[in-house]
Short mmCIF file of C-alpha atoms in Angstrom, two decimals:
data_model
loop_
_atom_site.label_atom_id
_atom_site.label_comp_id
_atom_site.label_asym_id
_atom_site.label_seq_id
_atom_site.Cartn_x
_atom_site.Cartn_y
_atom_site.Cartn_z
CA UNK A 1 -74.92 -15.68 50.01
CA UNK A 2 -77.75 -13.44 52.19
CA UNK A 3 -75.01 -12.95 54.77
CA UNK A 4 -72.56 -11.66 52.13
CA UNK A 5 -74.88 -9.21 50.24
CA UNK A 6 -76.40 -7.75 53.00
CA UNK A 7 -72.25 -6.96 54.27
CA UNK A 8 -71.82 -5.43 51.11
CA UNK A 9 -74.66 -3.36 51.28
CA UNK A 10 -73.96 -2.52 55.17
CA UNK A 11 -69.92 -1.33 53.39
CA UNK A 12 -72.10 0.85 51.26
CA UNK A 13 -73.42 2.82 53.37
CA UNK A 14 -70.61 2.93 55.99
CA UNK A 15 -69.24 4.24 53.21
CA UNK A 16 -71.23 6.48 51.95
CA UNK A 17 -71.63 8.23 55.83
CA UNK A 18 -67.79 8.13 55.84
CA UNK A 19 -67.92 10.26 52.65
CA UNK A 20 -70.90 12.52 53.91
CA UNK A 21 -68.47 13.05 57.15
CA UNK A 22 -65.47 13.85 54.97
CA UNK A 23 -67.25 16.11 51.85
CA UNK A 24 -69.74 17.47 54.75
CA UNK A 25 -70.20 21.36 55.33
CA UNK A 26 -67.66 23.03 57.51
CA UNK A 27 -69.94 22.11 60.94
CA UNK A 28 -68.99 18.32 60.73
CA UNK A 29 -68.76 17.11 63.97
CA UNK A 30 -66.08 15.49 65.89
CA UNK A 31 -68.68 12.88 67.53
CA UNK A 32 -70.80 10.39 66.22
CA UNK A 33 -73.98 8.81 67.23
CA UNK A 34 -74.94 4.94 66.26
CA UNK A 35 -78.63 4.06 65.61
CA UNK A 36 -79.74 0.43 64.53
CA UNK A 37 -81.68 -0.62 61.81
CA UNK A 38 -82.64 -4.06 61.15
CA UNK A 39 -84.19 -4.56 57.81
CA UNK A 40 -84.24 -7.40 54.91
CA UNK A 41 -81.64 -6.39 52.69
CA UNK A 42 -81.09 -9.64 51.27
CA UNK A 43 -84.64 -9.51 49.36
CA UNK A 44 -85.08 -7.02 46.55
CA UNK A 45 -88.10 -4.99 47.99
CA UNK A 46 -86.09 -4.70 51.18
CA UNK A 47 -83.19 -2.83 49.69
CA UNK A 48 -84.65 0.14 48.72
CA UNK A 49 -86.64 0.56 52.20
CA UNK A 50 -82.70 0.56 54.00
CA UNK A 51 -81.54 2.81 50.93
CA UNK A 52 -84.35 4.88 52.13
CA UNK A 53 -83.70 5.06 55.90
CA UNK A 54 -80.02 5.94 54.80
CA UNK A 55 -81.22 8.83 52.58
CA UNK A 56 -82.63 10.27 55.44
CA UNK A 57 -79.57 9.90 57.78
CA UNK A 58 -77.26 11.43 54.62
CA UNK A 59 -79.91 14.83 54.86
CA UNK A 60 -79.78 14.71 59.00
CA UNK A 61 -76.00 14.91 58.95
CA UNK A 62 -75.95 17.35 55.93
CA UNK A 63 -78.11 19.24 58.80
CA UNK A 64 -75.49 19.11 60.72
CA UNK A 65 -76.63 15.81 62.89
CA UNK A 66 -78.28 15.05 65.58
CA UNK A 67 -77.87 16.66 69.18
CA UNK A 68 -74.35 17.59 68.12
CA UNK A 69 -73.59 14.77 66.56
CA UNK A 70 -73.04 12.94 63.16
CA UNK A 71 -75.54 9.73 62.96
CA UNK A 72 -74.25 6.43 61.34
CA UNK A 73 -76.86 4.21 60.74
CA UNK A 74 -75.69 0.60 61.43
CA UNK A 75 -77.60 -1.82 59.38
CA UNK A 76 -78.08 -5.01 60.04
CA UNK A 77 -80.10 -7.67 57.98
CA UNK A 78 -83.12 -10.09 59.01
CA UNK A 79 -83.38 -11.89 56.15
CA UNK A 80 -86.97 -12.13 57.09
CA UNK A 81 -86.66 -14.45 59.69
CA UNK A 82 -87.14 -13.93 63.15
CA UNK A 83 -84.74 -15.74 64.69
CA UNK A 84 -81.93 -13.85 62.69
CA UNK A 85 -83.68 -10.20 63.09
CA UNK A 86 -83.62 -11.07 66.74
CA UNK A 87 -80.45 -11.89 67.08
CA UNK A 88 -79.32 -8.87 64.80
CA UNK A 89 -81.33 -6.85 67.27
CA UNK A 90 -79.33 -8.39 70.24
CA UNK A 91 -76.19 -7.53 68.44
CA UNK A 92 -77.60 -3.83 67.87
CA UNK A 93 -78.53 -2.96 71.47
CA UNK A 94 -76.12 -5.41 73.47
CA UNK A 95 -72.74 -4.62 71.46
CA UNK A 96 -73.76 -1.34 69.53
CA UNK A 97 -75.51 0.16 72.36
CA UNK A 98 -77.90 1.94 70.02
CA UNK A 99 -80.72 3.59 71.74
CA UNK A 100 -82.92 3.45 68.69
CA UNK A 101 -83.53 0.24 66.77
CA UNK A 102 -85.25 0.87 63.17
CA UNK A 103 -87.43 -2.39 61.53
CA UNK A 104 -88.47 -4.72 61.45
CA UNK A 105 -90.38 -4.70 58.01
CA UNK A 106 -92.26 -8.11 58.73
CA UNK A 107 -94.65 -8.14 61.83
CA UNK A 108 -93.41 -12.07 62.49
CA UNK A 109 -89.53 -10.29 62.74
CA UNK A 110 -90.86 -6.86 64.66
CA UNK A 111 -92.84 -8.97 67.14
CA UNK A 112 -89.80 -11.23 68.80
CA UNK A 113 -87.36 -8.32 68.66
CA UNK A 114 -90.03 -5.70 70.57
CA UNK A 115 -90.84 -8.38 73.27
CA UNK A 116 -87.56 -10.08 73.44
CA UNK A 117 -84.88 -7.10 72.92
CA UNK A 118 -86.07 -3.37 72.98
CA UNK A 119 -88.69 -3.34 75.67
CA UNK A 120 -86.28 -5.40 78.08
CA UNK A 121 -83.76 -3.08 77.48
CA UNK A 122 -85.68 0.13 77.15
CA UNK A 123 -84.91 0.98 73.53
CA UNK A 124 -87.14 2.44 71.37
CA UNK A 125 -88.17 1.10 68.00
CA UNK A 126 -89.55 2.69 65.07
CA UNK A 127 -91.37 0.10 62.49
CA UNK A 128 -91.80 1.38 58.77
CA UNK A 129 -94.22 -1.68 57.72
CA UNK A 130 -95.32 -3.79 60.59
CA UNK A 131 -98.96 -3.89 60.38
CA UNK A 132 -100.33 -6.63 62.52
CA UNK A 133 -103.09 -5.51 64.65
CA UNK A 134 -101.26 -7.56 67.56
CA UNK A 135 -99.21 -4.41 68.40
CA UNK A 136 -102.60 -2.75 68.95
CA UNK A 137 -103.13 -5.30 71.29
CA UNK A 138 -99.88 -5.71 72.90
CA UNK A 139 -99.75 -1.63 73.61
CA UNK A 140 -103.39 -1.59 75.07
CA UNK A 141 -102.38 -3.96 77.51
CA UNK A 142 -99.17 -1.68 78.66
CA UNK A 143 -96.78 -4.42 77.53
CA UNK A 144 -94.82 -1.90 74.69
CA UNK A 145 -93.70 0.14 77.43
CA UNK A 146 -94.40 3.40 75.03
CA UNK A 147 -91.21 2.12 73.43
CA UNK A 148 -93.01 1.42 70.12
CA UNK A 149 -93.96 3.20 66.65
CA UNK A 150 -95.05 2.93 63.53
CA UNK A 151 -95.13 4.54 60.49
CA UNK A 152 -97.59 2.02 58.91
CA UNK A 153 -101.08 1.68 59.44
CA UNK A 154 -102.51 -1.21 60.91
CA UNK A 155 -103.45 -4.60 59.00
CA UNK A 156 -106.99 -3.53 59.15
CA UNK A 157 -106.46 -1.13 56.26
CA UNK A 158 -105.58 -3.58 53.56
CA UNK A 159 -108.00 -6.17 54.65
CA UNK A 160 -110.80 -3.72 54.08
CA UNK A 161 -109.63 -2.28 51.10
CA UNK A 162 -108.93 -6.11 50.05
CA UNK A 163 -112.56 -6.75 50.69
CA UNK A 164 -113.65 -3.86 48.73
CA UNK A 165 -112.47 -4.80 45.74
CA UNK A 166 -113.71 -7.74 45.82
CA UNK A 167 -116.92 -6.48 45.79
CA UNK A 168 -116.29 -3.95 43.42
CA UNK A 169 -114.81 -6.42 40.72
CA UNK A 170 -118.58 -8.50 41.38
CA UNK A 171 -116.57 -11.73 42.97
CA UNK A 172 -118.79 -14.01 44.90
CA UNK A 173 -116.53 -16.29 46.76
CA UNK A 174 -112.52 -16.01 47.35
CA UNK A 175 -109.28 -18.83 48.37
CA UNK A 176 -106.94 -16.86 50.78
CA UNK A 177 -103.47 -18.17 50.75
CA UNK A 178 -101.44 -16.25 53.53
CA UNK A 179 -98.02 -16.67 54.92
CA UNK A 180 -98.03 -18.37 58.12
CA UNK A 181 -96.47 -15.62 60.51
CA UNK A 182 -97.65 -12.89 62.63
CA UNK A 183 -99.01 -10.85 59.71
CA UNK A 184 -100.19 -13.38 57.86
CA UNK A 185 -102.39 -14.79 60.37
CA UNK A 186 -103.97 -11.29 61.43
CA UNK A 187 -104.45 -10.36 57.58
CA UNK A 188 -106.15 -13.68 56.98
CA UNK A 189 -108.42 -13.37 60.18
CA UNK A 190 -109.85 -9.54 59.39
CA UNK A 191 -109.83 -10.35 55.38
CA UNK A 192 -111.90 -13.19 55.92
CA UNK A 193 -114.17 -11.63 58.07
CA UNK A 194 -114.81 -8.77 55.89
CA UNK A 195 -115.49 -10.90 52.93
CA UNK A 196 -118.05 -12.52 55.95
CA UNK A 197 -119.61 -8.62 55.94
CA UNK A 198 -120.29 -8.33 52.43
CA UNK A 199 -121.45 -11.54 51.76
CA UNK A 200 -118.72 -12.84 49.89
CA UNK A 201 -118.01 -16.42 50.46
CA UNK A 202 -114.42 -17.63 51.90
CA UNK A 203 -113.68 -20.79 50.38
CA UNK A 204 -110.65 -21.68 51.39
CA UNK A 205 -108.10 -20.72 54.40
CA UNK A 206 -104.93 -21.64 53.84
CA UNK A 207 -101.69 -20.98 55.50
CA UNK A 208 -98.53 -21.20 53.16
CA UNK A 209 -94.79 -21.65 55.15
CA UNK A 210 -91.46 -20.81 53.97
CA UNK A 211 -89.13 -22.79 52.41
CA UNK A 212 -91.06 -25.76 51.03
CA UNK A 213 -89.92 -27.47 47.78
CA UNK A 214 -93.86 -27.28 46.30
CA UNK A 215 -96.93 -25.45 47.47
CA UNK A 216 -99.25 -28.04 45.53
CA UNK A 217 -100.99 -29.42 48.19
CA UNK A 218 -102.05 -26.46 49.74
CA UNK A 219 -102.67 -25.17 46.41
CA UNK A 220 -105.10 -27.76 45.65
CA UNK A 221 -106.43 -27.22 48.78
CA UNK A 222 -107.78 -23.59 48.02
CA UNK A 223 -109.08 -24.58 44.46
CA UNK A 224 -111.51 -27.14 45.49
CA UNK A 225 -114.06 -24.83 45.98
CA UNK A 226 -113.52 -23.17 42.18
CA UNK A 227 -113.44 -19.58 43.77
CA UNK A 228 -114.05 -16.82 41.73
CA UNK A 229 -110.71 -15.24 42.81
CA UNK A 230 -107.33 -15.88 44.62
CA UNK A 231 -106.47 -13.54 47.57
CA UNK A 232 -102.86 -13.46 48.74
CA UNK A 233 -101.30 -12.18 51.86
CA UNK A 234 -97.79 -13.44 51.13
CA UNK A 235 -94.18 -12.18 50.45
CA UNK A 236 -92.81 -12.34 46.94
CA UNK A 237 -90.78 -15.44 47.41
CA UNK A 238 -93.37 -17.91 47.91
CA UNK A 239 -95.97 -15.63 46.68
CA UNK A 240 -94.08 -16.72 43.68
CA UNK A 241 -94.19 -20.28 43.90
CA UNK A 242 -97.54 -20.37 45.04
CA UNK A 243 -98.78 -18.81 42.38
CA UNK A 244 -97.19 -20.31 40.04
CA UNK A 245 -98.76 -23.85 41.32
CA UNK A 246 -102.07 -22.47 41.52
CA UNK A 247 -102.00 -21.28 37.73
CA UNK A 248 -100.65 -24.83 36.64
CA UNK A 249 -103.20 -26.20 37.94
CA UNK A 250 -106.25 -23.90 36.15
CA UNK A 251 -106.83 -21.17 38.90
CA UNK A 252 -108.61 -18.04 37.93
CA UNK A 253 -106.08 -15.12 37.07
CA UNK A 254 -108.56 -13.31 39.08
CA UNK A 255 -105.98 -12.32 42.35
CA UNK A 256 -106.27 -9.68 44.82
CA UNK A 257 -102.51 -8.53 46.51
CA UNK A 258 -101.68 -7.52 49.80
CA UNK A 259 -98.45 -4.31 49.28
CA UNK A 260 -96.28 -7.11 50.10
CA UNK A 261 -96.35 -8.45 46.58
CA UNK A 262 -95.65 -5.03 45.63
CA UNK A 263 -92.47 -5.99 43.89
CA UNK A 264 -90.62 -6.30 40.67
CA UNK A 265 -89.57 -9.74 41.42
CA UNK A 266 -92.86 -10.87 42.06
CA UNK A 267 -94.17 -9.46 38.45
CA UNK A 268 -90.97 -10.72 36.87
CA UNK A 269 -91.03 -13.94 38.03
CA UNK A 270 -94.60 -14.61 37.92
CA UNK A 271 -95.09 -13.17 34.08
CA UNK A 272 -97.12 -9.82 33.55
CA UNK A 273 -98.96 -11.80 31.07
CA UNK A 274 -100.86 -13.82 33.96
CA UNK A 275 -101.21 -10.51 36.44
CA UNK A 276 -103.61 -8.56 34.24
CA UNK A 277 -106.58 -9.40 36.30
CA UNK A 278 -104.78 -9.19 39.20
CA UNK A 279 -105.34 -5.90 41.81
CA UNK A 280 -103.35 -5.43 44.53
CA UNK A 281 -103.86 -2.68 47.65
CA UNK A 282 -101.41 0.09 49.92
CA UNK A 283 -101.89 2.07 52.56
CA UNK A 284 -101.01 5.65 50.68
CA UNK A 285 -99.75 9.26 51.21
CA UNK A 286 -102.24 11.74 51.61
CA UNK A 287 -102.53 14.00 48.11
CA UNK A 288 -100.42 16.90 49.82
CA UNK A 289 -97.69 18.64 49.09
CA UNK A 290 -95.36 17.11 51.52
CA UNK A 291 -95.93 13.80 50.01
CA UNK A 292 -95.09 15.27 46.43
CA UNK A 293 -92.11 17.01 47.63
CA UNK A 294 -91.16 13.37 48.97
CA UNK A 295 -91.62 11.98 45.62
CA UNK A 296 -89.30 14.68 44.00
CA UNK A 297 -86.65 14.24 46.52
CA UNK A 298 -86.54 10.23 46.21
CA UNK A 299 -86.30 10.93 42.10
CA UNK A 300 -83.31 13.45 42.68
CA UNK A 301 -81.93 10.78 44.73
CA UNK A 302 -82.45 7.47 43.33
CA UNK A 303 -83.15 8.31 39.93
CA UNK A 304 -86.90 6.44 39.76
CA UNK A 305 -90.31 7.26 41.38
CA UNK A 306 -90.20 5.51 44.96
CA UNK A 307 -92.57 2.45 44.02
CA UNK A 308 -91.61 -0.15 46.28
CA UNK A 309 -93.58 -1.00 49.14
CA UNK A 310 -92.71 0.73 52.34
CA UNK A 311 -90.60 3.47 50.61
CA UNK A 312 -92.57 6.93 52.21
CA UNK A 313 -93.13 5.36 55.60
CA UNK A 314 -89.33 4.40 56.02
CA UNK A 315 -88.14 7.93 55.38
CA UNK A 316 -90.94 8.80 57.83
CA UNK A 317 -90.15 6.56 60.42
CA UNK A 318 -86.54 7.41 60.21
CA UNK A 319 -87.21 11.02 60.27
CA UNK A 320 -89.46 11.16 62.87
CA UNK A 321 -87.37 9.01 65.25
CA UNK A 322 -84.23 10.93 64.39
CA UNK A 323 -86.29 14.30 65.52
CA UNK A 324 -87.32 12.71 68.38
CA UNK A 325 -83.25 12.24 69.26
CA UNK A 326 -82.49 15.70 68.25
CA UNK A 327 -85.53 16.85 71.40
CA UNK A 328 -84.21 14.24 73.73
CA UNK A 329 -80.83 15.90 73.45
CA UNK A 330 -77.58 14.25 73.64
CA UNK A 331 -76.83 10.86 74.96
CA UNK A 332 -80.95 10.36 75.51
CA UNK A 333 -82.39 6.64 76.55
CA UNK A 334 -84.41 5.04 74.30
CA UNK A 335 -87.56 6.23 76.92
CA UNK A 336 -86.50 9.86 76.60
CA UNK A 337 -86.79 9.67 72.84
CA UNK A 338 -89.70 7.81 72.72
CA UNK A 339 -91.07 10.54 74.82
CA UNK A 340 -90.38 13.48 72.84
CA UNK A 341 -91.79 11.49 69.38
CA UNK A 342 -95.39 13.76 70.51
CA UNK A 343 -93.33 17.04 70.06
CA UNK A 344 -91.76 16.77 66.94
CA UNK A 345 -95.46 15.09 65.82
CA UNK A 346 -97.66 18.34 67.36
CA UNK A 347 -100.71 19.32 65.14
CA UNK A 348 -100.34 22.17 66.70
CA UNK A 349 -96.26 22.94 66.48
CA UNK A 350 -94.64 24.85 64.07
CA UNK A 351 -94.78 23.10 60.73
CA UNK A 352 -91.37 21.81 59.31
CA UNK A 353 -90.68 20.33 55.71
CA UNK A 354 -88.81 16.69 55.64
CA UNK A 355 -85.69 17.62 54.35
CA UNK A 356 -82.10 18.74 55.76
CA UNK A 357 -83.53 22.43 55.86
CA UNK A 358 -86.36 21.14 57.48
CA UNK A 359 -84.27 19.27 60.08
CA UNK A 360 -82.21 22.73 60.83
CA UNK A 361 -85.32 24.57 61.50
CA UNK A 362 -86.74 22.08 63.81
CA UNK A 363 -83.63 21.88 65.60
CA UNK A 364 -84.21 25.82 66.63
CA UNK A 365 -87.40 25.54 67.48
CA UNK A 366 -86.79 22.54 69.86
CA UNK A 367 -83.89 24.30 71.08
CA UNK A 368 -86.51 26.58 72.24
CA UNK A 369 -88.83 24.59 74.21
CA UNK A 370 -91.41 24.46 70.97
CA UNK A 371 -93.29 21.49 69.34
CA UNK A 372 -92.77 20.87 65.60
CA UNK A 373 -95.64 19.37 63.33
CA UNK A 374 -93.23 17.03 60.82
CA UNK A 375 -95.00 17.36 57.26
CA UNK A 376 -93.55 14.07 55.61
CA UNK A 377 -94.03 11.65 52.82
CA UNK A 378 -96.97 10.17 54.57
CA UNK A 379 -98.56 13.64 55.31
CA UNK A 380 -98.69 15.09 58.48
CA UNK A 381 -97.80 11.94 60.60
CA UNK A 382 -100.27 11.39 64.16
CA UNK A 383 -99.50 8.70 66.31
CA UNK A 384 -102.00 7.30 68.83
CA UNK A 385 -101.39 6.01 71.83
CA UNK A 386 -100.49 2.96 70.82
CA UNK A 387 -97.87 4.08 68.75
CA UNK A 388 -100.89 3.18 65.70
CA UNK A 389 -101.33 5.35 62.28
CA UNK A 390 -104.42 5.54 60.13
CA UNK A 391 -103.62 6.24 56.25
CA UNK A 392 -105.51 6.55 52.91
CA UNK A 393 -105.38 3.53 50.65
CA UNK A 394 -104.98 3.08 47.46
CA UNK A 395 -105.35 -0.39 44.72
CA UNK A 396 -103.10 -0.64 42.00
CA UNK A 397 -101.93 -2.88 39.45
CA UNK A 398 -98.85 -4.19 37.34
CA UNK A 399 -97.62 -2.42 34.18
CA UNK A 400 -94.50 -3.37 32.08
CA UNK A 401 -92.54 -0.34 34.23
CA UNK A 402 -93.43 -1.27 37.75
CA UNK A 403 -97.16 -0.38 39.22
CA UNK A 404 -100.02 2.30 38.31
CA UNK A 405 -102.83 3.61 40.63
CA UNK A 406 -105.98 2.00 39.72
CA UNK A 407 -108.04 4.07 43.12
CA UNK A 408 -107.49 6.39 45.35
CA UNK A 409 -109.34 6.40 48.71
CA UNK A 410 -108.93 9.31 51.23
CA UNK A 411 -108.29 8.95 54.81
CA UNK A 412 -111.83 9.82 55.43
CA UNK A 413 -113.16 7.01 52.84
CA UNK A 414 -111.36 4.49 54.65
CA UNK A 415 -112.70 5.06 58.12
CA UNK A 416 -115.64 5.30 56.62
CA UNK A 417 -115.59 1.92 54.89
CA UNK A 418 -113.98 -0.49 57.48
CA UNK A 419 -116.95 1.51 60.28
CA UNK A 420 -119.78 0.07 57.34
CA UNK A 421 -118.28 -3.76 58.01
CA UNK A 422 -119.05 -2.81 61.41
#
């Protein structure tokens, strides 16, 4: 069933490039460029993050391409699980011979693909939502091969912002039920640390796993110290089960979400009637005008405000790493692009808008020898040199609708947060 949705969606938007190609301007090209993109389209939050990507390749050709020629982005899905994003990712680079791999969305699918498939065969890869803090680590010790990006800032963010409102909200001891992967882990291991820093007790560490029948026994596990609230680093899917053992069995309603539980099936399946105490936390675009002009675009587009998890930093991602083609020029290895992702990324390059008329006047100024500064969803996007972001935050909750903004915390409030748990 996965396997056949996600080929319907992957017809989609073949189709929809074909028709871009056909109903294009009159500078259509008579070449075409693949780039990868391996993303969970089988899952309803993961669908609108490929939708996304696609947007951006629709404006890019509308622009007239990339280095001469029209991009079709073949998707692929991961279903979430490694072993299948891997192999997707094989199937990308070995049979595709794409040069640029997009995804994963999970750190647990990212991580096996980057070490396995694009740094042996020197492709670069462009992450939306991977947030694990192992990157940081992998990078540092020279093992990325400068191959890797991400749009996403690190899992550091939402731990700290997780810890801060539990403070705020007056909690004295938290359960953390996380998914047992990559990101799970390194989400569990900061959170509970920075509940450590402000004195809030951790009563419970537990590690949830796909697929069971019944959560109850870990469950029952993280009430038996009667915490005052229920943090969750999980995906929707069990995040749904989960919860829905721990509230049969008398847990508080008192929850604090990771953005991965930032989804319409998770409300709908759960009830809105048992979420109103719960807050969850983002990473969030700076309050500029790129990031409304994002916003206004995705509405035009899609016909609803972009509330999904992962929705600015995918059209970022793909933007960015579709620039970073356009200054590698024509036929470029996946090293070449990843080298030129600093000068379409310049603080101090000419400033271009994220948009098909955007595109076109970063093309000429490439063309030129210049540096572009890419003004996107996310803000003004700065990689380090571990391919790393740093973002404002922001908690939310559920509403009947979808989510509403609860705080706002600038990039500056942040920083200066997670350096006080220091």
């Amino acid at each position: 069933m996965m396997k056949q949705k996600s080929g319907r969606l992957a017809t989609k938007l073949s189709t929809a490039i074909g028709l871009a190609m056909i109903a294009g301007t009159a500078a259509a090209q008579d070449c075409t460029t693949r780039i990868g993109a391996v993303l969970p389209t089988s899952v309803d939050w993961g669908r609108p993050i490929a939708e996304t990507a696609q947007f951006v390749v629709e404006q890019v050709n509308e622009a007239g391409g990339v280095a001469g020629c029209q991009i079709e982005m073949v998707l692929r899905d991961t279903q979430v699980d490694p072993k299948v994003g891997v192999d997707a990712a094989k199937a990308l680079v070995e049979l595709d011979g794409v040069q640029l791999l997009l995804g994963a969305v999970s750190s647990g699918v990212s991580m096996p693909i980057l070490t396995s498939v694009t740094v042996p065969g020197n492709v670069m890869q462009m992450s939306c939502c991977s947030s694990s803090t192992a990157f940081t680590k992998l990078a540092e010790e020279g093992k990325t091969g400068g191959l890797w990006f991400r749009t996403f800032a690190t899992t550091g963010v939402q731990a700290a912002v997780g810890a801060k409102v539990a403070s705020d909200q007056g909690y004295k001891s938290v359960a953390i039920l996380y998914k047992n992967d990559d990101w799970g882990q390194d989400l569990n291991k900061l959170i509970a640390a920075d509940f450590a820093a402000l004195g809030i007790e951790v009563t419970a560490e537990v590690a949830i796993n796909d697929g069971q029948p019944s959560y109850r026994a870990e469950v029952t596990s993280a009430l038996a110290g009667n915490p005052d609230a229920l943090y969750l680093g999980l995906y929707p899917n069990e995040g749904t089960a989960a919860v829905r053992e721990w509230l049969s069995l008398g847990g508080t309603q008192n929850m604090i979400m990771a953005n991965s539980l930032k989804s319409d099936e998770f409300r709908e399946n759960v009830g809105l009637q048992y979420l109103g105490n719960a807050l969850g936390t983002d990473t969030a675009s700076p309050r500029v005008a790129s990031a409304d002009a994002f916003v206004a675009l995705y509405k035009e587009r899609f016909g609803g405000e972009p509330n999904g998890p992962g929705l600015s930093n995918s059209y970022d991602a793909t933007m960015i790493a579709l620039l970073a083609m356009e200054a590698a020029g024509k036929d470029a290895t996946g090293e070449q692009i990843a080298a030129e992702v600093a000068r379409v990324t310049d603080p101090n390059g000419t400033p271009v808008t994220a948009d098909a008329s955007g595109f076109a006047a970063a093309r000429d100024v490439l063309a030129e020898g210049g540096s572009v500064m890419y003004q996107g969803a996310t803000g003004n996007v700065r990689f380090d040199a571990n391919g790393d972001v740093s973002a404002p935050a922001v908690v939310w909750k559920f509403t009947e609708s979808g989510t509403e903004e609860v705080e706002y915390l600038s990039l500056t409030q942040v920083d200066d947060f997670i350096a006080s748990l220091k």
